[in-house]
Amino acid sequence: MTATKTITVDQLIAEYAGPIADSVGLTATDYDATAGGLTNLLRDAADRLSSMDQTGEWLEEAAAELDAIARLGDGGPKTQELLKSIDSTLYEAKSDLELC
C-alpha cells in the first residue's frame, strides 16, 4: 500500500503564492501566510486578469475552495480532498501564467 501525499496550506503558499503574485504584479509578502491571505492573493490576482481568462477562473475556484476549508476546519478527509484539488488547480494556473 502506498502512502498518500498530505498537502497543507503552508505548502500551497510556499509553492504558489510567490510565482502567482509575481506573474500579475503583486507582492506575495503583502499577504498573510494563512489560508485567508492566500485566498485574498488569489482573488486579487484573478482581478488583474481578463474576465475571459481561464487562469482567472482557476484562481477564483481555488480561492472558493480555500474558503470551504476555513468552514470545514483543519484535517479530515474532506479537507485533504479540497487541498489536493486546490494544489492541482494552482499548478495549472501557475503553469499558464508562466507561459504569458
XYZ file of N, CA, C and O in Angstrom:
400
model
N 0.845 -1.176 0.000
C 0.000 0.000 0.000
C 0.897 1.248 0.000
O 1.824 1.352 0.787
N 0.611 2.171 -0.889
C 1.420 3.388 -0.963
C 0.825 4.460 -0.054
O -0.380 4.562 0.109
N 1.714 5.241 0.515
C 1.272 6.335 1.380
C 0.738 7.464 0.515
O 1.296 7.780 -0.532
N -0.370 8.046 0.949
C -0.921 9.170 0.200
C -0.246 10.452 0.646
O 0.089 10.619 1.818
N -0.036 11.322 -0.293
C 0.631 12.588 -0.018
C -0.338 13.514 0.722
O -1.455 13.723 0.305
N 0.133 14.052 1.829
C -0.649 15.019 2.584
C -0.234 16.414 2.146
O 0.943 16.723 2.065
N -1.213 17.239 1.855
C -0.966 18.612 1.418
C -1.447 19.550 2.512
O -2.494 19.334 3.114
N -0.676 20.618 2.747
C -1.067 21.618 3.737
C -1.191 22.980 3.071
O -0.639 23.207 1.988
N -1.882 23.882 3.738
C -1.999 25.249 3.247
C -0.612 25.883 3.171
O -0.299 26.595 2.211
N 0.233 25.605 4.164
C 1.594 26.153 4.147
C 2.363 25.724 2.898
O 3.103 26.523 2.321
N 2.194 24.478 2.491
C 2.855 24.004 1.274
C 2.324 24.732 0.040
O 3.092 25.086 -0.854
N 1.020 24.946 -0.001
C 0.427 25.661 -1.131
C 0.961 27.087 -1.210
O 1.288 27.576 -2.293
N 1.069 27.734 -0.051
C 1.588 29.106 -0.004
C 3.037 29.117 -0.499
O 3.408 29.942 -1.347
N 3.848 28.199 0.014
C 5.264 28.140 -0.364
C 5.437 27.884 -1.858
O 6.304 28.473 -2.509
N 4.602 27.045 -2.413
C 4.728 26.643 -3.819
C 4.167 27.674 -4.794
O 4.743 27.898 -5.859
N 3.048 28.294 -4.443
C 2.313 29.067 -5.443
C 2.189 30.568 -5.198
O 2.024 31.329 -6.156
N 2.225 31.014 -3.970
C 1.960 32.440 -3.691
C 2.913 33.364 -4.436
O 2.482 34.281 -5.137
N 4.211 33.127 -4.292
C 5.201 33.994 -4.925
C 5.099 34.031 -6.440
O 4.982 35.107 -7.036
N 5.140 32.874 -7.099
C 5.079 32.881 -8.564
C 3.787 33.483 -9.126
O 3.821 34.218 -10.114
N 2.659 33.186 -8.500
C 1.392 33.734 -8.993
C 1.365 35.246 -8.786
O 1.004 36.001 -9.684
N 1.773 35.695 -7.605
C 1.803 37.134 -7.328
C 2.721 37.849 -8.310
O 2.348 38.873 -8.894
N 3.918 37.312 -8.507
C 4.882 37.927 -9.420
C 4.338 38.027 -10.840
O 4.580 39.017 -11.536
N 3.600 37.021 -11.271
C 3.073 36.977 -12.634
C 2.088 38.095 -12.930
O 1.920 38.477 -14.085
N 1.428 38.598 -11.895
C 0.408 39.632 -12.118
C 0.766 40.968 -11.473
O -0.072 41.853 -11.366
N 2.011 41.097 -11.029
C 2.469 42.369 -10.478
C 2.084 42.622 -9.031
O 2.017 43.772 -8.595
N 1.856 41.556 -8.277
C 1.572 41.678 -6.849
C 2.800 41.225 -6.059
O 3.722 40.639 -6.622
N 2.795 41.467 -4.768
C 3.874 41.031 -3.890
C 3.294 40.057 -2.865
O 2.439 40.445 -2.059
N 3.753 38.829 -2.902
C 3.200 37.788 -2.031
C 3.340 38.136 -0.557
O 2.462 37.821 0.247
N 4.429 38.804 -0.189
C 4.654 39.121 1.225
C 3.706 40.200 1.748
O 3.664 40.441 2.952
N 2.945 40.825 0.868
C 1.920 41.782 1.300
C 0.703 41.067 1.889
O -0.185 41.704 2.438
N 0.661 39.760 1.744
C -0.478 38.951 2.200
C -0.040 38.062 3.351
O 1.085 37.568 3.373
N -0.954 37.841 4.296
C -0.673 36.936 5.410
C -0.371 35.538 4.887
O -0.973 35.095 3.904
N 0.526 34.847 5.549
C 0.863 33.471 5.192
C -0.132 32.519 5.860
O 0.220 31.660 6.664
N -1.400 32.708 5.502
C -2.507 31.912 6.032
C -3.424 31.530 4.876
O -3.274 32.069 3.764
N -4.382 30.669 5.152
C -5.359 30.322 4.119
C -6.104 31.574 3.660
O -6.327 31.772 2.462
N -6.466 32.432 4.602
C -7.162 33.672 4.251
C -6.303 34.600 3.416
O -6.781 35.227 2.470
N -5.026 34.684 3.754
C -4.106 35.515 2.977
C -3.939 34.993 1.563
O -3.926 35.767 0.600
N -3.821 33.672 1.420
C -3.710 33.077 0.093
C -4.994 33.301 -0.698
O -4.947 33.611 -1.884
N -6.132 33.174 -0.032
C -7.413 33.425 -0.690
C -7.452 34.849 -1.240
O -7.830 35.064 -2.400
N -7.060 35.812 -0.429
C -7.055 37.209 -0.870
C -6.090 37.422 -2.034
O -6.424 38.131 -2.995
N -4.925 36.832 -1.950
C -3.951 36.957 -3.033
C -4.514 36.387 -4.330
O -4.411 37.010 -5.399
N -5.132 35.217 -4.251
C -5.681 34.582 -5.453
C -6.792 35.426 -6.070
O -6.856 35.586 -7.294
N -7.635 35.990 -5.231
C -8.717 36.836 -5.748
C -8.162 38.120 -6.362
O -8.632 38.560 -7.414
N -7.172 38.726 -5.714
C -6.557 39.929 -6.271
C -5.860 39.623 -7.597
O -5.926 40.415 -8.541
N -5.208 38.472 -7.660
C -4.545 38.070 -8.906
C -5.579 37.850 -10.008
O -5.391 38.297 -11.144
N -6.677 37.190 -9.676
C -7.734 36.951 -10.662
C -8.316 38.265 -11.165
O -8.626 38.399 -12.359
N -8.444 39.247 -10.274
C -8.970 40.553 -10.664
C -8.086 41.254 -11.688
O -8.564 42.102 -12.442
N -6.819 40.908 -11.713
C -5.878 41.548 -12.644
C -5.873 40.866 -14.012
O -5.221 41.340 -14.934
N -6.591 39.767 -14.126
C -6.652 39.046 -15.389
C -7.975 39.344 -16.083
O -8.952 39.741 -15.449
N -8.016 39.132 -17.363
C -9.243 39.324 -18.134
C -10.337 38.400 -17.606
O -10.069 37.263 -17.213
N -11.553 38.891 -17.616
C -12.674 38.065 -17.133
C -12.886 36.840 -18.022
O -13.533 35.882 -17.613
N -12.330 36.857 -19.215
C -12.454 35.712 -20.126
C -11.287 34.733 -19.977
O -11.230 33.726 -20.667
N -10.367 35.019 -19.084
C -9.153 34.228 -18.915
C -9.419 32.994 -18.057
O -9.898 33.102 -16.932
N -9.094 31.827 -18.577
C -9.270 30.570 -17.839
C -8.460 30.576 -16.545
O -8.916 30.073 -15.523
N -7.289 31.182 -16.576
C -6.437 31.215 -15.381
C -7.133 31.954 -14.249
O -7.082 31.532 -13.093
N -7.801 33.049 -14.557
C -8.554 33.789 -13.546
C -9.641 32.932 -12.928
O -9.876 32.983 -11.719
N -10.284 32.127 -13.750
C -11.319 31.210 -13.242
C -10.701 30.186 -12.297
O -11.290 29.854 -11.263
N -9.536 29.684 -12.651
C -8.859 28.713 -11.781
C -8.508 29.348 -10.438
O -8.664 28.726 -9.389
N -8.017 30.585 -10.487
C -7.652 31.273 -9.245
C -8.884 31.500 -8.372
O -8.837 31.300 -7.153
N -9.993 31.894 -8.976
C -11.241 32.083 -8.228
C -11.740 30.765 -7.643
O -12.215 30.718 -6.505
N -11.620 29.705 -8.426
C -12.037 28.371 -7.954
C -11.215 27.942 -6.741
O -11.758 27.447 -5.744
N -9.906 28.131 -6.821
C -9.031 27.766 -5.702
C -9.351 28.607 -4.467
O -9.369 28.099 -3.350
N -9.636 29.896 -4.678
C -9.994 30.777 -3.557
C -11.282 30.306 -2.894
O -11.382 30.278 -1.662
N -12.262 29.911 -3.688
C -13.535 29.418 -3.137
C -13.314 28.131 -2.342
O -13.925 27.932 -1.283
N -12.439 27.267 -2.826
C -12.153 26.030 -2.103
C -11.408 26.308 -0.800
O -11.627 25.619 0.196
N -10.543 27.319 -0.801
C -9.877 27.710 0.448
C -10.898 28.223 1.459
O -10.782 27.958 2.661
N -11.901 28.948 0.987
C -12.993 29.383 1.873
C -13.714 28.172 2.471
O -14.075 28.170 3.650
N -13.926 27.158 1.655
C -14.591 25.943 2.137
C -13.753 25.257 3.211
O -14.292 24.758 4.202
N -12.442 25.262 3.046
C -11.564 24.675 4.060
C -11.701 25.429 5.375
O -11.733 24.824 6.450
N -11.802 26.737 5.311
C -11.971 27.535 6.530
C -13.255 27.134 7.252
O -13.298 27.086 8.482
N -14.293 26.815 6.498
C -15.561 26.392 7.114
C -15.480 24.978 7.676
O -16.086 24.670 8.699
N -14.733 24.101 6.993
C -14.618 22.705 7.430
C -13.725 22.554 8.657
O -13.880 21.623 9.424
N -12.761 23.436 8.790
C -11.777 23.279 9.858
C -10.598 22.478 9.355
O -10.541 22.070 8.199
N -9.648 22.270 10.216
C -8.418 21.602 9.813
C -8.556 20.092 9.880
O -9.236 19.558 10.744
N -7.884 19.434 8.979
C -7.831 17.979 8.996
C -9.037 17.333 8.372
O -9.937 17.978 7.858
N -9.034 16.046 8.398
C -10.148 15.279 7.873
C -10.015 15.010 6.383
O -9.336 15.734 5.658
N -10.681 13.970 5.929
C -10.572 13.573 4.521
C -11.158 14.602 3.543
O -10.622 14.794 2.464
N -12.231 15.274 3.918
C -12.811 16.297 3.025
C -11.838 17.451 2.830
O -11.676 17.960 1.722
N -11.184 17.876 3.908
C -10.212 18.962 3.821
C -9.055 18.548 2.929
O -8.621 19.310 2.056
N -8.557 17.335 3.092
C -7.435 16.861 2.288
C -7.843 16.751 0.814
O -7.062 17.087 -0.079
N -9.055 16.340 0.569
C -9.574 16.260 -0.800
C -9.585 17.653 -1.448
O -9.169 17.818 -2.597
N -10.041 18.647 -0.689
C -10.049 20.023 -1.199
C -8.629 20.545 -1.422
O -8.364 21.213 -2.429
N -7.729 20.258 -0.493
C -6.341 20.709 -0.647
C -5.699 20.111 -1.902
O -4.962 20.798 -2.616
N -5.987 18.858 -2.191
C -5.455 18.225 -3.399
C -6.040 18.885 -4.644
O -5.330 19.113 -5.625
N -7.307 19.213 -4.598
C -7.950 19.899 -5.723
C -7.336 21.291 -5.920
O -7.046 21.700 -7.047
N -7.120 22.013 -4.817
C -6.507 23.339 -4.889
C -5.096 23.238 -5.464
O -4.705 24.033 -6.323
N -4.333 22.257 -5.000
C -2.975 22.052 -5.491
C -2.983 21.855 -7.006
O -2.210 22.476 -7.734
N -3.867 21.016 -7.484
C -3.961 20.743 -8.916
C -4.368 22.005 -9.696
O -3.776 22.325 -10.736
N -5.347 22.714 -9.178
C -5.831 23.930 -9.837
C -4.744 24.997 -9.877
O -4.523 25.638 -10.911
N -4.050 25.189 -8.760
C -2.997 26.208 -8.716
C -1.803 25.816 -9.578
O -1.141 26.685 -10.160
N -1.534 24.534 -9.687
C -0.469 24.074 -10.581
C -0.774 24.496 -12.017
O 0.090 25.022 -12.721
N -2.016 24.269 -12.434
C -2.431 24.661 -13.790
C -2.345 26.171 -13.975
O -1.853 26.654 -14.996
N -2.834 26.920 -12.989
C -2.821 28.385 -13.079
C -1.393 28.920 -13.141
O -1.067 29.782 -13.969
N -0.526 28.400 -12.281
C 0.871 28.836 -12.250
C 1.551 28.519 -13.590
O 2.256 29.364 -14.144
N 1.327 27.339 -14.091
C 1.921 26.943 -15.364
C 1.452 27.856 -16.492
O 2.233 28.289 -17.333
N 0.172 28.163 -16.502
C -0.407 29.033 -17.509
C 0.188 30.451 -17.417
O 0.518 31.060 -18.432
N 0.313 30.955 -16.203
C 0.865 32.300 -16.014
C 2.331 32.376 -16.431
O 2.791 33.409 -16.918
N 3.063 31.293 -16.237
C 4.472 31.273 -16.611
C 4.653 31.355 -18.128
O 5.680 31.819 -18.613
N 3.642 30.944 -18.874
C 3.706 30.991 -20.332
C 3.446 32.391 -20.876
O 3.786 32.688 -22.015
N 2.841 33.230 -20.055
C 2.493 34.581 -20.511
C 3.699 35.489 -20.559
O 4.644 35.374 -19.910
